[in-house]
């Protein structure tokens, strides 16, 4: 909303003759991109960026399920991963240059604490959000706790550039082999990009169920403080040792998700897609290299 106000304010300042700047074919794409960004922010209700096609195929419902994308879903999940890895991902919405997210992240195992790192960017030269994060997690028996701090930069070309520090905390427990529970607190630092508005604070709670060795069901409730909570559901089916299918639903966004992932030696390729009644298809691709994985 702050971005929208700034765009409209600058547009209002222009005299009638300057309106042709926005109608010029070269600059029309820029204006259209900014409008789409504003609409996507409103429709998503300020949700934070998540990367990892494995999680996206399950509607990003993995707060209670350890995954390659745990550094985004719940940093406590890093403590359950028994291998090092590095991954890159691309998330594309609509055939518009500005609506693109790219990122890289990874995990380093150690006897003392597990370390995760991430870097991602959304947007283009006219508007972009860049985030660099560092996480640490420690698993003790059946419980893991994790914490993450990210430096977030938000910039609109020739208008503004703001930075802030975003903090996250998570807990993930596996009381039995049949289910797991997770809690993820996003923005406990009450970070702000603008003095008049804080970034939203989320409390996410989820459950993972294992009715069989090949099926995992995930569900979580995301509660943005001051707004209504919403539900996300997902399921994964392990067809073969190296092939997995997934699906998920996010009723809040009226979005349905599908995904597939397969392993080739130490490489993991995952692709996920979601359908949205207003936006259409969103594509998410991830490539990861797993090291010292326990088979």
mmCIF file of C-alpha atoms in Angstrom:
data_model
loop_
_atom_site.group_PDB
_atom_site.id
_atom_site.type_symbol
_atom_site.label_atom_id
_atom_site.label_comp_id
_atom_site.label_asym_id
_atom_site.label_seq_id
_atom_site.Cartn_x
_atom_site.Cartn_y
_atom_site.Cartn_z
ATOM 1 C CA UNK A 1 0.000 0.000 0.000
ATOM 2 C CA UNK A 2 2.885 2.379 0.717
ATOM 3 C CA UNK A 3 4.301 1.619 -2.730
ATOM 4 C CA UNK A 4 0.876 2.198 -4.283
ATOM 5 C CA UNK A 5 0.509 5.572 -2.587
ATOM 6 C CA UNK A 6 3.930 6.661 -3.826
ATOM 7 C CA UNK A 7 3.168 5.613 -7.398
ATOM 8 C CA UNK A 8 -0.188 7.409 -7.411
ATOM 9 C CA UNK A 9 1.311 10.483 -5.747
ATOM 10 C CA UNK A 10 4.041 10.766 -8.363
ATOM 11 C CA UNK A 11 1.504 10.178 -11.143
ATOM 12 C CA UNK A 12 -0.782 12.889 -9.732
ATOM 13 C CA UNK A 13 2.085 15.397 -9.724
ATOM 14 C CA UNK A 14 2.521 15.021 -13.472
ATOM 15 C CA UNK A 15 0.838 17.618 -15.678
ATOM 16 C CA UNK A 16 -1.504 16.466 -18.434
ATOM 17 C CA UNK A 17 1.216 16.707 -21.073
ATOM 18 C CA UNK A 18 3.388 14.366 -18.996
ATOM 19 C CA UNK A 19 0.746 11.636 -19.013
ATOM 20 C CA UNK A 20 2.087 10.611 -22.406
ATOM 21 C CA UNK A 21 5.200 9.402 -20.607
ATOM 22 C CA UNK A 22 3.147 6.580 -19.136
ATOM 23 C CA UNK A 23 1.422 5.894 -22.465
ATOM 24 C CA UNK A 24 4.677 5.664 -24.375
ATOM 25 C CA UNK A 25 5.119 2.020 -25.509
ATOM 26 C CA UNK A 26 8.574 1.873 -23.926
ATOM 27 C CA UNK A 27 7.346 3.029 -20.518
ATOM 28 C CA UNK A 28 3.937 1.371 -20.652
ATOM 29 C CA UNK A 29 5.500 -1.954 -19.638
ATOM 30 C CA UNK A 30 7.039 -0.288 -16.593
ATOM 31 C CA UNK A 31 3.712 1.223 -15.514
ATOM 32 C CA UNK A 32 1.906 -2.065 -16.126
ATOM 33 C CA UNK A 33 4.549 -3.938 -14.118
ATOM 34 C CA UNK A 34 4.212 -1.580 -11.150
ATOM 35 C CA UNK A 35 0.427 -1.922 -11.203
ATOM 36 C CA UNK A 36 0.688 -5.718 -11.267
ATOM 37 C CA UNK A 37 3.167 -5.646 -8.394
ATOM 38 C CA UNK A 38 0.764 -3.536 -6.354
ATOM 39 C CA UNK A 39 -2.144 -5.872 -7.140
ATOM 40 C CA UNK A 40 -0.105 -8.952 -6.314
ATOM 41 C CA UNK A 41 0.944 -7.472 -2.968
ATOM 42 C CA UNK A 42 -2.667 -6.713 -2.083
ATOM 43 C CA UNK A 43 -3.996 -10.112 -3.218
ATOM 44 C CA UNK A 44 -1.272 -11.992 -1.367
ATOM 45 C CA UNK A 45 -1.905 -9.935 1.776
ATOM 46 C CA UNK A 46 1.784 -9.201 2.256
ATOM 47 C CA UNK A 47 2.947 -12.788 2.432
ATOM 48 C CA UNK A 48 6.708 -13.202 2.410
ATOM 49 C CA UNK A 49 8.702 -14.799 -0.373
ATOM 50 C CA UNK A 50 9.086 -18.588 -0.234
ATOM 51 C CA UNK A 51 11.441 -20.474 -2.529
ATOM 52 C CA UNK A 52 11.642 -24.196 -3.233
ATOM 53 C CA UNK A 53 9.468 -26.019 -5.763
ATOM 54 C CA UNK A 54 9.032 -28.949 -3.368
ATOM 55 C CA UNK A 55 7.212 -26.694 -0.921
ATOM 56 C CA UNK A 56 5.451 -24.658 -3.605
ATOM 57 C CA UNK A 57 3.889 -27.823 -5.008
ATOM 58 C CA UNK A 58 2.282 -28.270 -1.583
ATOM 59 C CA UNK A 59 1.039 -24.662 -1.318
ATOM 60 C CA UNK A 60 3.928 -23.708 1.011
ATOM 61 C CA UNK A 61 2.378 -25.693 3.868
ATOM 62 C CA UNK A 62 5.597 -27.204 5.275
ATOM 63 C CA UNK A 63 5.990 -25.386 8.591
ATOM 64 C CA UNK A 64 5.877 -28.816 10.308
ATOM 65 C CA UNK A 65 7.686 -30.846 7.611
ATOM 66 C CA UNK A 66 11.493 -30.678 7.144
ATOM 67 C CA UNK A 67 12.387 -29.909 3.529
ATOM 68 C CA UNK A 68 15.044 -28.352 1.318
ATOM 69 C CA UNK A 69 13.082 -25.102 1.640
ATOM 70 C CA UNK A 70 12.987 -25.135 5.459
ATOM 71 C CA UNK A 71 15.056 -21.962 5.624
ATOM 72 C CA UNK A 72 11.965 -20.251 4.168
ATOM 73 C CA UNK A 73 9.196 -22.430 5.640
ATOM 74 C CA UNK A 74 10.570 -22.850 9.182
ATOM 75 C CA UNK A 75 14.282 -22.484 10.048
ATOM 76 C CA UNK A 76 13.935 -25.203 12.701
ATOM 77 C CA UNK A 77 13.522 -27.732 9.891
ATOM 78 C CA UNK A 78 17.198 -27.258 8.979
ATOM 79 C CA UNK A 79 18.105 -29.288 12.064
ATOM 80 C CA UNK A 80 16.384 -32.370 10.604
ATOM 81 C CA UNK A 81 18.292 -32.381 7.314
ATOM 82 C CA UNK A 82 21.124 -34.918 7.365
ATOM 83 C CA UNK A 83 23.108 -33.596 4.387
ATOM 84 C CA UNK A 84 24.719 -30.470 2.961
ATOM 85 C CA UNK A 85 23.174 -28.921 -0.119
ATOM 86 C CA UNK A 86 22.995 -25.872 -2.334
ATOM 87 C CA UNK A 87 19.952 -24.963 -4.429
ATOM 88 C CA UNK A 88 18.819 -22.366 -6.951
ATOM 89 C CA UNK A 89 15.242 -21.511 -7.886
ATOM 90 C CA UNK A 90 13.234 -19.417 -10.316
ATOM 91 C CA UNK A 91 9.632 -18.378 -9.729
ATOM 92 C CA UNK A 92 7.780 -16.797 -12.646
ATOM 93 C CA UNK A 93 4.307 -15.227 -12.655
ATOM 94 C CA UNK A 94 2.833 -13.998 -15.966
ATOM 95 C CA UNK A 95 4.966 -13.216 -19.037
ATOM 96 C CA UNK A 96 6.091 -9.912 -17.517
ATOM 97 C CA UNK A 97 9.771 -9.236 -16.864
ATOM 98 C CA UNK A 98 9.254 -7.621 -13.469
ATOM 99 C CA UNK A 99 7.272 -10.493 -11.947
ATOM 100 C CA UNK A 100 10.244 -12.799 -11.464
ATOM 101 C CA UNK A 101 11.889 -14.142 -8.316
ATOM 102 C CA UNK A 102 15.309 -15.791 -8.369
ATOM 103 C CA UNK A 103 17.289 -17.077 -5.422
ATOM 104 C CA UNK A 104 19.881 -19.441 -4.022
ATOM 105 C CA UNK A 105 20.207 -21.064 -0.618
ATOM 106 C CA UNK A 106 21.891 -23.944 1.143
ATOM 107 C CA UNK A 107 22.620 -25.825 4.317
ATOM 108 C CA UNK A 108 25.838 -26.742 6.163
ATOM 109 C CA UNK A 109 25.746 -29.545 8.726
ATOM 110 C CA UNK A 110 27.962 -29.584 11.818
ATOM 111 C CA UNK A 111 28.069 -31.310 15.203
ATOM 112 C CA UNK A 112 27.429 -28.069 17.092
ATOM 113 C CA UNK A 113 24.797 -26.251 15.023
ATOM 114 C CA UNK A 114 23.397 -26.418 11.495
ATOM 115 C CA UNK A 115 23.770 -23.311 9.358
ATOM 116 C CA UNK A 116 21.526 -22.171 6.529
ATOM 117 C CA UNK A 117 21.965 -19.264 4.134
ATOM 118 C CA UNK A 118 19.789 -17.681 1.472
ATOM 119 C CA UNK A 119 19.715 -14.833 -1.038
ATOM 120 C CA UNK A 120 16.786 -13.913 -3.285
ATOM 121 C CA UNK A 121 15.530 -11.063 -5.428
ATOM 122 C CA UNK A 122 12.093 -10.138 -6.760
ATOM 123 C CA UNK A 123 11.470 -7.550 -9.471
ATOM 124 C CA UNK A 124 13.546 -5.685 -12.032
ATOM 125 C CA UNK A 125 15.425 -2.399 -12.358
ATOM 126 C CA UNK A 126 12.280 -0.350 -11.690
ATOM 127 C CA UNK A 127 11.149 -2.134 -8.542
ATOM 128 C CA UNK A 128 12.862 -4.897 -6.594
ATOM 129 C CA UNK A 129 12.988 -6.580 -3.209
ATOM 130 C CA UNK A 130 16.308 -8.155 -2.226
ATOM 131 C CA UNK A 131 16.861 -10.337 0.823
ATOM 132 C CA UNK A 132 19.973 -11.960 2.288
ATOM 133 C CA UNK A 133 19.431 -14.347 5.203
ATOM 134 C CA UNK A 134 21.428 -16.414 7.663
ATOM 135 C CA UNK A 135 19.862 -19.128 9.835
ATOM 136 C CA UNK A 136 20.986 -21.498 12.582
ATOM 137 C CA UNK A 137 19.206 -24.570 13.947
ATOM 138 C CA UNK A 138 19.900 -27.161 16.628
ATOM 139 C CA UNK A 139 18.157 -30.526 16.938
ATOM 140 C CA UNK A 140 18.016 -32.181 20.349
ATOM 141 C CA UNK A 141 16.347 -35.583 20.464
ATOM 142 C CA UNK A 142 12.931 -35.058 18.825
ATOM 143 C CA UNK A 143 12.839 -31.253 18.894
ATOM 144 C CA UNK A 144 14.629 -28.695 16.762
ATOM 145 C CA UNK A 145 14.787 -24.939 17.242
ATOM 146 C CA UNK A 146 15.925 -22.448 14.650
ATOM 147 C CA UNK A 147 16.406 -18.738 14.180
ATOM 148 C CA UNK A 148 16.962 -16.617 11.088
ATOM 149 C CA UNK A 149 17.831 -12.996 10.391
ATOM 150 C CA UNK A 150 17.478 -11.378 6.985
ATOM 151 C CA UNK A 151 18.557 -8.033 5.596
ATOM 152 C CA UNK A 152 15.669 -6.841 3.426
ATOM 153 C CA UNK A 153 16.021 -4.078 0.837
ATOM 154 C CA UNK A 154 13.080 -2.507 -0.987
ATOM 155 C CA UNK A 155 13.757 -0.089 -3.847
ATOM 156 C CA UNK A 156 11.671 1.842 -6.389
ATOM 157 C CA UNK A 157 13.752 3.434 -9.139
ATOM 158 C CA UNK A 158 14.304 7.173 -8.576
ATOM 159 C CA UNK A 159 11.734 7.180 -5.758
ATOM 160 C CA UNK A 160 12.922 5.314 -2.658
ATOM 161 C CA UNK A 161 15.251 2.701 -1.223
ATOM 162 C CA UNK A 162 14.766 1.243 2.250
ATOM 163 C CA UNK A 163 16.498 -1.447 4.302
ATOM 164 C CA UNK A 164 15.465 -3.305 7.444
ATOM 165 C CA UNK A 165 16.362 -6.372 9.528
ATOM 166 C CA UNK A 166 13.805 -9.171 9.596
ATOM 167 C CA UNK A 167 13.849 -11.820 12.351
ATOM 168 C CA UNK A 168 12.269 -15.296 12.346
ATOM 169 C CA UNK A 169 12.050 -18.056 14.952
ATOM 170 C CA UNK A 170 10.832 -21.630 14.644
ATOM 171 C CA UNK A 171 10.257 -24.892 16.515
ATOM 172 C CA UNK A 172 9.695 -28.301 14.924
ATOM 173 C CA UNK A 173 9.012 -31.518 16.860
ATOM 174 C CA UNK A 174 8.399 -35.150 15.882
ATOM 175 C CA UNK A 175 6.684 -36.804 18.880
ATOM 176 C CA UNK A 176 6.292 -39.989 16.818
ATOM 177 C CA UNK A 177 7.017 -41.293 13.325
ATOM 178 C CA UNK A 178 3.362 -40.751 12.423
ATOM 179 C CA UNK A 179 3.152 -36.969 12.896
ATOM 180 C CA UNK A 180 5.089 -33.763 13.455
ATOM 181 C CA UNK A 181 4.221 -30.255 14.621
ATOM 182 C CA UNK A 182 5.796 -26.912 13.838
ATOM 183 C CA UNK A 183 5.606 -23.256 14.844
ATOM 184 C CA UNK A 184 7.088 -20.379 12.868
ATOM 185 C CA UNK A 185 7.139 -16.741 13.995
ATOM 186 C CA UNK A 186 7.925 -14.306 11.184
ATOM 187 C CA UNK A 187 9.088 -10.744 11.892
ATOM 188 C CA UNK A 188 9.397 -10.905 15.663
ATOM 189 C CA UNK A 189 11.719 -7.898 15.272
ATOM 190 C CA UNK A 190 8.715 -5.806 14.102
ATOM 191 C CA UNK A 191 10.754 -4.625 11.139
ATOM 192 C CA UNK A 192 9.673 -1.565 9.166
ATOM 193 C CA UNK A 193 10.483 -0.343 5.692
ATOM 194 C CA UNK A 194 8.582 2.902 6.213
ATOM 195 C CA UNK A 195 8.035 4.782 9.459
ATOM 196 C CA UNK A 196 4.265 4.735 9.018
ATOM 197 C CA UNK A 197 3.913 1.002 8.425
ATOM 198 C CA UNK A 198 5.503 -2.143 9.862
ATOM 199 C CA UNK A 199 5.948 -5.306 7.873
ATOM 200 C CA UNK A 200 3.316 -7.888 8.857
ATOM 201 C CA UNK A 201 4.069 -10.295 11.687
ATOM 202 C CA UNK A 202 2.976 -13.891 11.108
ATOM 203 C CA UNK A 203 2.443 -16.769 13.515
ATOM 204 C CA UNK A 204 2.280 -19.998 11.528
ATOM 205 C CA UNK A 205 1.321 -23.325 13.108
ATOM 206 C CA UNK A 206 1.266 -26.632 11.270
ATOM 207 C CA UNK A 207 0.972 -30.412 11.484
ATOM 208 C CA UNK A 208 2.513 -33.136 9.326
ATOM 209 C CA UNK A 209 0.932 -36.598 9.093
ATOM 210 C CA UNK A 210 2.501 -39.836 7.838
ATOM 211 C CA UNK A 211 -0.315 -42.349 7.221
ATOM 212 C CA UNK A 212 2.188 -44.532 5.320
ATOM 213 C CA UNK A 213 5.824 -44.537 4.280
ATOM 214 C CA UNK A 214 4.936 -43.112 0.866
ATOM 215 C CA UNK A 215 2.398 -40.455 1.855
ATOM 216 C CA UNK A 216 2.895 -37.254 3.810
ATOM 217 C CA UNK A 217 0.075 -34.797 4.505
ATOM 218 C CA UNK A 218 0.805 -31.237 5.587
ATOM 219 C CA UNK A 219 -1.458 -28.519 6.879
ATOM 220 C CA UNK A 220 -0.912 -25.185 8.537
ATOM 221 C CA UNK A 221 -2.698 -22.082 9.705
ATOM 222 C CA UNK A 222 -1.059 -18.742 9.012
ATOM 223 C CA UNK A 223 -2.094 -15.914 11.285
ATOM 224 C CA UNK A 224 -1.038 -12.410 10.243
ATOM 225 C CA UNK A 225 -1.347 -10.372 13.450
ATOM 226 C CA UNK A 226 -4.382 -8.126 13.245
ATOM 227 C CA UNK A 227 -5.980 -10.005 10.356
ATOM 228 C CA UNK A 228 -7.887 -13.238 9.819
ATOM 229 C CA UNK A 229 -5.957 -16.530 9.870
ATOM 230 C CA UNK A 230 -6.027 -18.733 6.786
ATOM 231 C CA UNK A 231 -5.424 -22.392 6.018
ATOM 232 C CA UNK A 232 -3.036 -24.120 3.600
ATOM 233 C CA UNK A 233 -2.990 -27.850 2.835
ATOM 234 C CA UNK A 234 -0.620 -30.129 0.941
ATOM 235 C CA UNK A 235 0.199 -33.756 0.229
ATOM 236 C CA UNK A 236 3.157 -35.642 -1.237
ATOM 237 C CA UNK A 237 3.206 -39.161 -2.666
ATOM 238 C CA UNK A 238 6.514 -41.001 -3.087
ATOM 239 C CA UNK A 239 5.904 -43.061 -6.228
ATOM 240 C CA UNK A 240 9.440 -44.432 -6.309
ATOM 241 C CA UNK A 241 12.614 -43.812 -4.309
ATOM 242 C CA UNK A 242 13.635 -41.012 -6.664
ATOM 243 C CA UNK A 243 10.253 -39.750 -7.842
ATOM 244 C CA UNK A 244 7.650 -37.769 -5.892
ATOM 245 C CA UNK A 245 4.365 -36.082 -6.778
ATOM 246 C CA UNK A 246 2.724 -33.348 -4.718
ATOM 247 C CA UNK A 247 -0.349 -31.167 -4.599
ATOM 248 C CA UNK A 248 -1.735 -28.439 -2.381
ATOM 249 C CA UNK A 249 -4.399 -25.808 -1.987
ATOM 250 C CA UNK A 250 -4.463 -22.266 -0.618
ATOM 251 C CA UNK A 251 -8.146 -21.264 -0.208
ATOM 252 C CA UNK A 252 -7.146 -17.742 0.837
ATOM 253 C CA UNK A 253 -5.751 -17.085 -2.648
ATOM 254 C CA UNK A 254 -8.064 -19.543 -4.445
ATOM 255 C CA UNK A 255 -4.898 -21.243 -5.674
ATOM 256 C CA UNK A 256 -4.310 -24.912 -6.469
ATOM 257 C CA UNK A 257 -0.757 -26.277 -6.608
ATOM 258 C CA UNK A 258 0.874 -29.283 -8.285
ATOM 259 C CA UNK A 259 4.476 -30.457 -8.233
ATOM 260 C CA UNK A 260 6.916 -33.186 -9.200
ATOM 261 C CA UNK A 261 10.488 -33.867 -8.114
ATOM 262 C CA UNK A 262 13.046 -36.503 -9.016
ATOM 263 C CA UNK A 263 16.622 -37.318 -8.057
ATOM 264 C CA UNK A 264 19.461 -38.223 -10.403
ATOM 265 C CA UNK A 265 22.525 -39.228 -8.395
ATOM 266 C CA UNK A 266 23.224 -36.205 -6.161
ATOM 267 C CA UNK A 267 21.023 -33.832 -8.129
ATOM 268 C CA UNK A 268 17.381 -33.025 -7.360
ATOM 269 C CA UNK A 269 15.122 -31.335 -9.871
ATOM 270 C CA UNK A 270 11.704 -30.053 -8.805
ATOM 271 C CA UNK A 271 8.993 -28.282 -10.750
ATOM 272 C CA UNK A 272 5.752 -26.854 -9.384
ATOM 273 C CA UNK A 273 2.880 -24.875 -10.818
ATOM 274 C CA UNK A 274 -0.091 -23.089 -9.292
ATOM 275 C CA UNK A 275 -3.320 -21.815 -10.806
ATOM 276 C CA UNK A 276 -4.926 -18.552 -9.713
ATOM 277 C CA UNK A 277 -8.259 -17.254 -11.087
ATOM 278 C CA UNK A 278 -6.871 -13.738 -11.645
ATOM 279 C CA UNK A 279 -3.158 -14.264 -12.203
ATOM 280 C CA UNK A 280 -3.232 -17.554 -14.123
ATOM 281 C CA UNK A 281 -0.301 -19.956 -13.954
ATOM 282 C CA UNK A 282 2.787 -19.459 -11.793
ATOM 283 C CA UNK A 283 5.816 -21.641 -12.462
ATOM 284 C CA UNK A 284 8.487 -22.602 -9.945
ATOM 285 C CA UNK A 285 11.685 -24.513 -10.792
ATOM 286 C CA UNK A 286 14.376 -25.690 -8.355
ATOM 287 C CA UNK A 287 17.686 -27.455 -8.893
ATOM 288 C CA UNK A 288 19.633 -28.709 -5.872
ATOM 289 C CA UNK A 289 22.932 -30.508 -5.356
ATOM 290 C CA UNK A 290 22.890 -32.836 -2.335
ATOM 291 C CA UNK A 291 26.185 -33.705 -0.641
ATOM 292 C CA UNK A 292 26.866 -36.487 1.899
ATOM 293 C CA UNK A 293 23.237 -37.538 1.724
ATOM 294 C CA UNK A 294 22.364 -40.611 3.784
ATOM 295 C CA UNK A 295 20.514 -43.071 1.563
#
